[in-house]
Tab-separated table of N, CA and C in Angstrom:
chain	number	residue	atom	x	y	z
A	20	UNK	N	-26.515	8.196	-42.414
A	20	UNK	CA	-25.730	6.989	-42.549
A	20	UNK	C	-24.487	7.038	-41.674
A	21	UNK	N	-23.817	8.179	-41.664
A	21	UNK	CA	-22.580	8.268	-40.906
A	21	UNK	C	-22.809	8.347	-39.403
A	22	UNK	N	-24.006	8.770	-38.985
A	22	UNK	CA	-24.250	8.887	-37.555
A	22	UNK	C	-24.252	7.536	-36.864
A	23	UNK	N	-24.710	6.521	-37.547
A	23	UNK	CA	-24.743	5.199	-36.934
A	23	UNK	C	-23.869	4.207	-37.683
A	24	UNK	N	-23.117	4.664	-38.615
A	24	UNK	CA	-22.281	3.790	-39.422
A	24	UNK	C	-20.927	3.555	-38.777
A	25	UNK	N	-20.001	3.118	-39.608
A	25	UNK	CA	-18.664	2.775	-39.125
A	25	UNK	C	-17.873	3.999	-38.714
A	26	UNK	N	-18.233	5.176	-39.238
A	26	UNK	CA	-17.474	6.386	-38.944
A	26	UNK	C	-18.123	7.233	-37.856
A	27	UNK	N	-19.047	6.684	-37.135
A	27	UNK	CA	-19.755	7.440	-36.114
A	27	UNK	C	-18.822	7.773	-34.956
A	28	UNK	N	-18.975	8.974	-34.447
A	28	UNK	CA	-18.179	9.416	-33.305
A	28	UNK	C	-19.019	9.212	-32.059
A	29	UNK	N	-18.495	8.472	-31.140
A	29	UNK	CA	-19.221	8.234	-29.901
A	29	UNK	C	-18.703	9.196	-28.841
A	30	UNK	N	-19.616	9.883	-28.205
A	30	UNK	CA	-19.237	10.820	-27.149
A	30	UNK	C	-19.272	10.078	-25.818
A	31	UNK	N	-18.172	10.192	-25.090
A	31	UNK	CA	-18.057	9.508	-23.806
A	31	UNK	C	-17.599	10.504	-22.755
A	32	UNK	N	-17.881	10.225	-21.505
A	32	UNK	CA	-17.356	11.081	-20.441
A	32	UNK	C	-15.829	11.072	-20.465
A	33	UNK	N	-15.181	12.134	-19.954
A	33	UNK	CA	-13.724	12.254	-20.056
A	33	UNK	C	-12.937	11.091	-19.467
A	34	UNK	N	-13.347	10.519	-18.370
A	34	UNK	CA	-12.575	9.456	-17.737
A	34	UNK	C	-12.931	8.058	-18.184
A	35	UNK	N	-13.917	7.919	-19.046
A	35	UNK	CA	-14.385	6.576	-19.404
A	35	UNK	C	-13.353	5.800	-20.209
A	36	UNK	N	-12.591	6.483	-21.057
A	36	UNK	CA	-11.585	5.786	-21.856
A	36	UNK	C	-10.476	5.240	-20.961
A	37	UNK	N	-10.102	5.991	-19.937
A	37	UNK	CA	-9.080	5.519	-18.998
A	37	UNK	C	-9.589	4.297	-18.253
A	38	UNK	N	-10.842	4.344	-17.808
A	38	UNK	CA	-11.401	3.207	-17.082
A	38	UNK	C	-11.473	1.977	-17.976
A	39	UNK	N	-11.822	2.174	-19.254
A	39	UNK	CA	-11.880	1.036	-20.170
A	39	UNK	C	-10.500	0.440	-20.385
A	40	UNK	N	-9.478	1.293	-20.477
A	40	UNK	CA	-8.127	0.758	-20.668
A	40	UNK	C	-7.673	0.012	-19.423
A	41	UNK	N	-8.060	0.507	-18.236
A	41	UNK	CA	-7.710	-0.214	-17.009
A	41	UNK	C	-8.445	-1.547	-16.939
A	42	UNK	N	-9.715	-1.550	-17.312
A	42	UNK	CA	-10.473	-2.795	-17.306
A	42	UNK	C	-9.883	-3.779	-18.298
A	43	UNK	N	-9.540	-3.289	-19.478
A	43	UNK	CA	-8.994	-4.200	-20.476
A	43	UNK	C	-7.622	-4.706	-20.039
A	44	UNK	N	-6.834	-3.852	-19.384
A	44	UNK	CA	-5.530	-4.275	-18.869
A	44	UNK	C	-5.710	-5.364	-17.823
A	45	UNK	N	-6.657	-5.171	-16.906
A	45	UNK	CA	-6.921	-6.171	-15.878
A	45	UNK	C	-7.481	-7.446	-16.498
A	46	UNK	N	-8.373	-7.286	-17.455
A	46	UNK	CA	-8.959	-8.452	-18.120
A	46	UNK	C	-7.889	-9.242	-18.864
A	47	UNK	N	-6.958	-8.547	-19.520
A	47	UNK	CA	-5.874	-9.235	-20.226
A	47	UNK	C	-5.001	-10.018	-19.250
A	48	UNK	N	-4.703	-9.405	-18.106
A	48	UNK	CA	-3.893	-10.104	-17.104
A	48	UNK	C	-4.611	-11.332	-16.562
A	49	UNK	N	-5.910	-11.201	-16.309
A	49	UNK	CA	-6.661	-12.348	-15.800
A	49	UNK	C	-6.764	-13.456	-16.845
A	50	UNK	N	-6.943	-13.073	-18.098
A	50	UNK	CA	-6.984	-14.083	-19.162
A	50	UNK	C	-5.645	-14.795	-19.292
A	51	UNK	N	-4.555	-14.037	-19.203
A	51	UNK	CA	-3.222	-14.652	-19.267
A	51	UNK	C	-3.004	-15.576	-18.081
A	52	UNK	N	-3.480	-15.165	-16.907
A	52	UNK	CA	-3.345	-16.008	-15.718
A	52	UNK	C	-4.128	-17.308	-15.885
A	53	UNK	N	-5.328	-17.212	-16.451
A	53	UNK	CA	-6.119	-18.426	-16.679
A	53	UNK	C	-5.422	-19.379	-17.645
A	54	UNK	N	-4.851	-18.824	-18.708
A	54	UNK	CA	-4.142	-19.670	-19.672
A	54	UNK	C	-2.917	-20.321	-19.038
A	55	UNK	N	-2.183	-19.557	-18.246
A	55	UNK	CA	-1.007	-20.111	-17.579
A	55	UNK	C	-1.414	-21.138	-16.534
A	56	UNK	N	-2.524	-20.885	-15.838
A	56	UNK	CA	-2.983	-21.794	-14.786
A	56	UNK	C	-3.301	-23.167	-15.378
A	57	UNK	N	-3.880	-23.168	-16.566
A	57	UNK	CA	-4.205	-24.442	-17.216
A	57	UNK	C	-2.956	-25.239	-17.570
A	58	UNK	N	-1.856	-24.556	-17.837
A	58	UNK	CA	-0.631	-25.242	-18.240
A	58	UNK	C	0.237	-25.656	-17.051
A	59	UNK	N	-0.074	-25.181	-15.845
A	59	UNK	CA	0.748	-25.495	-14.678
A	59	UNK	C	0.448	-26.892	-14.153
A	60	UNK	N	1.464	-27.496	-13.548
A	60	UNK	CA	1.261	-28.782	-12.886
A	60	UNK	C	0.609	-28.535	-11.531
A	61	UNK	N	0.244	-29.613	-10.869
A	61	UNK	CA	-0.394	-29.487	-9.561
A	61	UNK	C	0.524	-28.787	-8.566
A	62	UNK	N	1.808	-29.167	-8.556
A	62	UNK	CA	2.748	-28.568	-7.612
A	62	UNK	C	2.967	-27.079	-7.914
A	63	UNK	N	3.033	-26.713	-9.190
A	63	UNK	CA	3.201	-25.307	-9.555
A	63	UNK	C	1.974	-24.485	-9.166
A	64	UNK	N	0.793	-25.080	-9.301
A	64	UNK	CA	-0.422	-24.395	-8.848
A	64	UNK	C	-0.386	-24.194	-7.339
A	65	UNK	N	0.067	-25.229	-6.621
A	65	UNK	CA	0.185	-25.133	-5.170
A	65	UNK	C	1.159	-24.017	-4.793
A	66	UNK	N	2.302	-23.942	-5.496
A	66	UNK	CA	3.276	-22.884	-5.225
A	66	UNK	C	2.668	-21.501	-5.455
A	67	UNK	N	1.940	-21.341	-6.545
A	67	UNK	CA	1.312	-20.058	-6.844
A	67	UNK	C	0.290	-19.687	-5.775
A	68	UNK	N	-0.486	-20.660	-5.355
A	68	UNK	CA	-1.489	-20.416	-4.328
A	68	UNK	C	-0.843	-20.002	-3.012
A	69	UNK	N	0.218	-20.703	-2.610
A	69	UNK	CA	0.918	-20.363	-1.369
A	69	UNK	C	1.527	-18.969	-1.468
A	70	UNK	N	2.104	-18.631	-2.618
A	70	UNK	CA	2.701	-17.307	-2.797
A	70	UNK	C	1.651	-16.205	-2.671
A	71	UNK	N	0.477	-16.418	-3.254
A	71	UNK	CA	-0.581	-15.415	-3.163
A	71	UNK	C	-1.122	-15.303	-1.740
A	72	UNK	N	-1.292	-16.422	-1.065
A	72	UNK	CA	-1.788	-16.387	0.316
A	72	UNK	C	-0.788	-15.668	1.215
A	73	UNK	N	0.503	-15.970	1.059
A	73	UNK	CA	1.519	-15.290	1.863
A	73	UNK	C	1.555	-13.794	1.566
A	74	UNK	N	1.376	-13.421	0.320
A	74	UNK	CA	1.340	-12.002	-0.033
A	74	UNK	C	0.182	-11.296	0.658
A	75	UNK	N	-0.966	-11.938	0.682
A	75	UNK	CA	-2.132	-11.344	1.338
A	75	UNK	C	-1.902	-11.243	2.843
A	76	UNK	N	-1.351	-12.283	3.460
A	76	UNK	CA	-1.100	-12.263	4.907
A	76	UNK	C	-0.099	-11.166	5.260
A	77	UNK	N	0.978	-11.059	4.499
A	77	UNK	CA	1.977	-10.024	4.766
A	77	UNK	C	1.375	-8.637	4.573
A	78	UNK	N	0.545	-8.466	3.564
A	78	UNK	CA	-0.113	-7.176	3.342
A	78	UNK	C	-1.014	-6.809	4.510
A	79	UNK	N	-1.742	-7.778	5.031
A	79	UNK	CA	-2.622	-7.520	6.177
A	79	UNK	C	-1.801	-7.141	7.400
A	80	UNK	N	-0.696	-7.838	7.643
A	80	UNK	CA	0.163	-7.523	8.788
A	80	UNK	C	0.714	-6.104	8.666
A	81	UNK	N	1.145	-5.729	7.471
A	81	UNK	CA	1.677	-4.383	7.265
A	81	UNK	C	0.594	-3.334	7.487
A	82	UNK	N	-0.604	-3.575	6.978
A	82	UNK	CA	-1.692	-2.615	7.153
A	82	UNK	C	-2.086	-2.463	8.616
A	83	UNK	N	-2.157	-3.565	9.352
A	83	UNK	CA	-2.506	-3.492	10.776
A	83	UNK	C	-1.420	-2.747	11.547
A	84	UNK	N	-0.161	-3.028	11.254
A	84	UNK	CA	0.938	-2.340	11.932
A	84	UNK	C	0.928	-0.852	11.626
A	85	UNK	N	0.685	-0.509	10.380
A	85	UNK	CA	0.620	0.894	9.997
A	85	UNK	C	-0.536	1.594	10.696
A	86	UNK	N	-1.675	0.936	10.788
A	86	UNK	CA	-2.830	1.511	11.480
A	86	UNK	C	-2.507	1.745	12.955
A	87	UNK	N	-1.862	0.784	13.612
A	87	UNK	CA	-1.506	0.952	15.018
A	87	UNK	C	-0.503	2.081	15.206
A	88	UNK	N	0.450	2.211	14.295
A	88	UNK	CA	1.421	3.296	14.372
A	88	UNK	C	0.745	4.648	14.215
A	89	UNK	N	-0.164	4.757	13.270
A	89	UNK	CA	-0.887	6.015	13.063
A	89	UNK	C	-1.697	6.370	14.300
A	90	UNK	N	-2.378	5.385	14.879
A	90	UNK	CA	-3.158	5.649	16.093
A	90	UNK	C	-2.269	6.103	17.240
A	91	UNK	N	-1.092	5.473	17.408
A	91	UNK	CA	-0.190	5.846	18.496
A	91	UNK	C	0.346	7.261	18.304
A	92	UNK	N	0.723	7.607	17.093
A	92	UNK	CA	1.246	8.952	16.834
A	92	UNK	C	0.163	9.995	17.043
A	93	UNK	N	-1.040	9.720	16.581
A	93	UNK	CA	-2.137	10.675	16.768
A	93	UNK	C	-2.452	10.849	18.246
A	94	UNK	N	-2.463	9.760	19.001
A	94	UNK	CA	-2.746	9.893	20.434
A	94	UNK	C	-1.647	10.681	21.138
A	95	UNK	N	-0.386	10.522	20.729
A	95	UNK	CA	0.692	11.321	21.316
A	95	UNK	C	0.565	12.792	20.935
A	96	UNK	N	0.186	13.060	19.705
A	96	UNK	CA	0.022	14.450	19.287
A	96	UNK	C	-1.154	15.110	19.989
A	97	UNK	N	-2.220	14.363	20.191
A	97	UNK	CA	-3.396	14.922	20.861
A	97	UNK	C	-3.102	15.191	22.332
A	98	UNK	N	-2.355	14.318	22.972
A	98	UNK	CA	-2.061	14.496	24.395
A	98	UNK	C	-0.888	15.440	24.635
A	99	UNK	N	-0.340	16.050	23.603
A	99	UNK	CA	0.792	16.978	23.677
A	99	UNK	C	2.038	16.360	24.279
A	100	UNK	N	2.139	15.056	24.305
A	100	UNK	CA	3.354	14.415	24.793
A	100	UNK	C	4.475	14.562	23.775
A	101	UNK	N	4.118	14.656	22.536
A	101	UNK	CA	5.099	14.815	21.470
A	101	UNK	C	4.674	16.017	20.644
A	102	UNK	N	5.117	17.186	21.062
A	102	UNK	CA	4.758	18.417	20.378
A	102	UNK	C	5.959	18.894	19.575
A	103	UNK	N	5.919	18.791	18.271
A	103	UNK	CA	7.074	19.197	17.473
A	103	UNK	C	7.327	20.699	17.509
A	104	UNK	N	6.344	21.487	17.948
A	104	UNK	CA	6.519	22.933	18.021
A	104	UNK	C	7.087	23.387	19.359
A	105	UNK	N	7.139	22.508	20.337
A	105	UNK	CA	7.671	22.855	21.654
A	105	UNK	C	9.196	22.771	21.610
A	106	UNK	N	9.865	23.924	21.853
A	106	UNK	CA	11.324	23.956	21.747
A	106	UNK	C	11.997	23.169	22.857
A	107	UNK	N	11.393	23.103	24.015
A	107	UNK	CA	11.999	22.354	25.122
A	107	UNK	C	12.066	20.867	24.796
A	108	UNK	N	11.034	20.351	24.175
A	108	UNK	CA	11.021	18.936	23.814
A	108	UNK	C	12.084	18.657	22.767
A	109	UNK	N	12.155	19.485	21.744
A	109	UNK	CA	13.146	19.248	20.695
A	109	UNK	C	14.559	19.482	21.203
A	110	UNK	N	14.743	20.422	22.158
A	110	UNK	CA	16.070	20.664	22.722
A	110	UNK	C	16.521	19.463	23.544
A	111	UNK	N	15.628	18.899	24.344
A	111	UNK	CA	15.969	17.714	25.133
A	111	UNK	C	16.269	16.530	24.229
A	112	UNK	N	15.550	16.432	23.142
A	112	UNK	CA	15.785	15.331	22.215
A	112	UNK	C	17.157	15.464	21.569
A	113	UNK	N	17.518	16.666	21.162
A	113	UNK	CA	18.822	16.847	20.520
A	113	UNK	C	19.949	16.644	21.525
A	114	UNK	N	19.741	17.016	22.797
A	114	UNK	CA	20.769	16.778	23.820
A	114	UNK	C	20.963	15.290	24.060
A	115	UNK	N	19.871	14.555	24.106
A	115	UNK	CA	19.989	13.123	24.378
A	115	UNK	C	20.681	12.404	23.230
A	116	UNK	N	20.554	12.916	22.035
A	116	UNK	CA	21.230	12.295	20.901
A	116	UNK	C	22.718	12.625	20.887
A	117	UNK	N	23.079	13.829	21.379
A	117	UNK	CA	24.467	14.254	21.277
A	117	UNK	C	25.329	13.770	22.435
A	118	UNK	N	24.732	13.272	23.499
A	118	UNK	CA	25.536	12.827	24.638
A	118	UNK	C	26.274	11.555	24.287
A	119	UNK	N	27.416	11.398	24.925
A	119	UNK	CA	28.181	10.177	24.701
A	119	UNK	C	27.569	9.058	25.518
A	120	UNK	N	28.101	7.878	25.354
A	120	UNK	CA	27.561	6.732	26.078
A	120	UNK	C	27.819	6.916	27.568
A	121	UNK	N	26.751	6.919	28.328
A	121	UNK	CA	26.883	7.016	29.777
A	121	UNK	C	26.266	5.778	30.388
A	122	UNK	N	26.777	5.441	31.539
A	122	UNK	CA	26.212	4.308	32.249
A	122	UNK	C	24.898	4.721	32.883
A	123	UNK	N	23.988	3.792	33.045
A	123	UNK	CA	22.733	4.113	33.737
A	123	UNK	C	23.004	4.475	35.193
A	124	UNK	N	22.039	5.102	35.838
A	124	UNK	CA	22.201	5.568	37.217
A	124	UNK	C	22.432	4.430	38.191
A	125	UNK	N	21.930	3.256	37.905
A	125	UNK	CA	22.043	2.162	38.860
A	125	UNK	C	23.421	1.539	38.852
A	126	UNK	N	24.303	1.865	37.907
A	126	UNK	CA	25.626	1.238	37.857
A	126	UNK	C	26.585	1.970	38.698
């Protein structure tokens, strides 16, 4: 009786409870969004839609920029143009930072 009754213990994989709580958290948020969406006016819905679209566009721009930066740094590291272990490179970099303002050679 107890094996299939109200007091039965269900054995689950270790991470399944966490996944269920995440699913229920997401489901609760989506349900709340649906309820709020029904109560919004047309203009408020338009504002929400524009805000979400802008968020997605900005996220895409950030991801593309980050990808390009990673590719540029990797290509510099592979070509040894920027070797952090080379003391001559780091010495020249520290000298260029410590110099005072000088005019360019053409002046």
